[in-house]
């Protein structure tokens, strides 16, 4: 990657002043990295330039792109944060600092056999960096993606470590941010290093099968195009081929029988509106016989990372099984770019809502509430609170589910969360006064985990109900710490005297009518 290429690319998306600033940052980084080389033998600056190119490609705001250019200067050269702040402003300096902190946290993990963050200290640095501004992680993803694409120049043991870390930490992080394309690129690259034999084998197997089915699929495609044209739809249709890594994962689930995998190749239909998605689904089901168990409405119930689409698998008259995915242009854009799709080029306003580190705010869509929850964990770590490694691991890397309040508000919880976790997420006062739960209209036990899509109603009583046994029926660090605090106040566990607890409880009752969120 050359300076010219990056600037010419940037000219399509940013105004003249911003491109000038970008040129300035490139010159600054070039002078500091002067003499440094990548393992490939190329000048070091090619790396930050590639990172910046990725960030422009993903549609990030100009500050993030500048920070991408500068991301290795403070760690690897004599450049200082003060200088960067003076030249490029506080936001850029803040981002560069965040990226540097994440690298330092990783450096501390170097001796560990697994690269998953193992120590609280390192992970807390990572959290603090992320909690304040998610753009830091997006820069790290751009950095990692380029490092993965030049991994062939590294010694074999390093290749393995970096590939493993990419698969275990960075790809899930990209997935969490809804950045499907980046996740897939990382997984494919990482898998090709971790298990090159299997990778090549599956690649060859896939090619063979695709060759056979492409022609048949072409017939289905033409039929669908014809039918949708007849109904006057504006649409795009294209084929999508399953990635090697997701094929590998799926094969493990179906005992290695590739014949059981129906979505090696799928047809993707992109339309203008949500209503059109459902109309198209109806038309397709009129043309072909759907496999009932495989109809998925990720529009009504999005995946925890925000992914939306209708999926259906149909059987054609010639007994061919075809997966069809239907989505709007917006849904498609989100599926590819995820959170990055929310950073509009010229709209600094939008960016601001993602950078707020105020508790309980942030203007994030429901599927990204976990970022707020991470910010809270980060704040507690900064306050010196002791949080177990397990709790952090759950909050960071666990799978998420969506549940709904009876009013339809959406809440995001880790997989395996209990109803009390929900109650405490809504408000710690509601948690404390919980008497029973109704899930989807039925009585639900305290120790039975919630599922994605559940509607959860909390039945409360006037008097506090919190008891010690509840500690076994919460999993999120948020609920645990609130509950523990309340139990102390109620004198049910050690911490403060019973008398003090009563006084404090009275005091808190007085302000307890205030139902403002305390998250
Ligand atoms: Mn780098």
PDB file of C-alpha atoms and ligand atoms in Angstrom, residues 38 44 47-48 51 71-72 76 140 143 147, ligand 1:
ATOM      1  CA  UNK A  38       8.191  -5.308   8.116  1.00  0.00           C
ATOM      2  CA  UNK A  44       7.065  -0.407   7.857  1.00  0.00           C
ATOM      3  CA  UNK A  47       1.361  -1.549   7.370  1.00  0.00           C
ATOM      4  CA  UNK A  48      -0.304   1.552   8.912  1.00  0.00           C
ATOM      5  CA  UNK A  51      -4.769  -0.375   8.218  1.00  0.00           C
ATOM      6  CA  UNK A  71      -1.552   3.431  15.585  1.00  0.00           C
ATOM      7  CA  UNK A  72       1.983   2.039  15.947  1.00  0.00           C
ATOM      8  CA  UNK A  76       7.255   1.555  18.266  1.00  0.00           C
ATOM      9  CA  UNK A 140      -7.359  -3.288  16.286  1.00  0.00           C
ATOM     10  CA  UNK A 143      -4.588  -3.949  12.304  1.00  0.00           C
ATOM     11  CA  UNK A 147      -1.217  -8.725   9.988  1.00  0.00           C
TER      12      UNK A 147
HETATM   13 MN1  LIG B   1       0.017  -2.554  13.819  1.00  0.00          MN
END
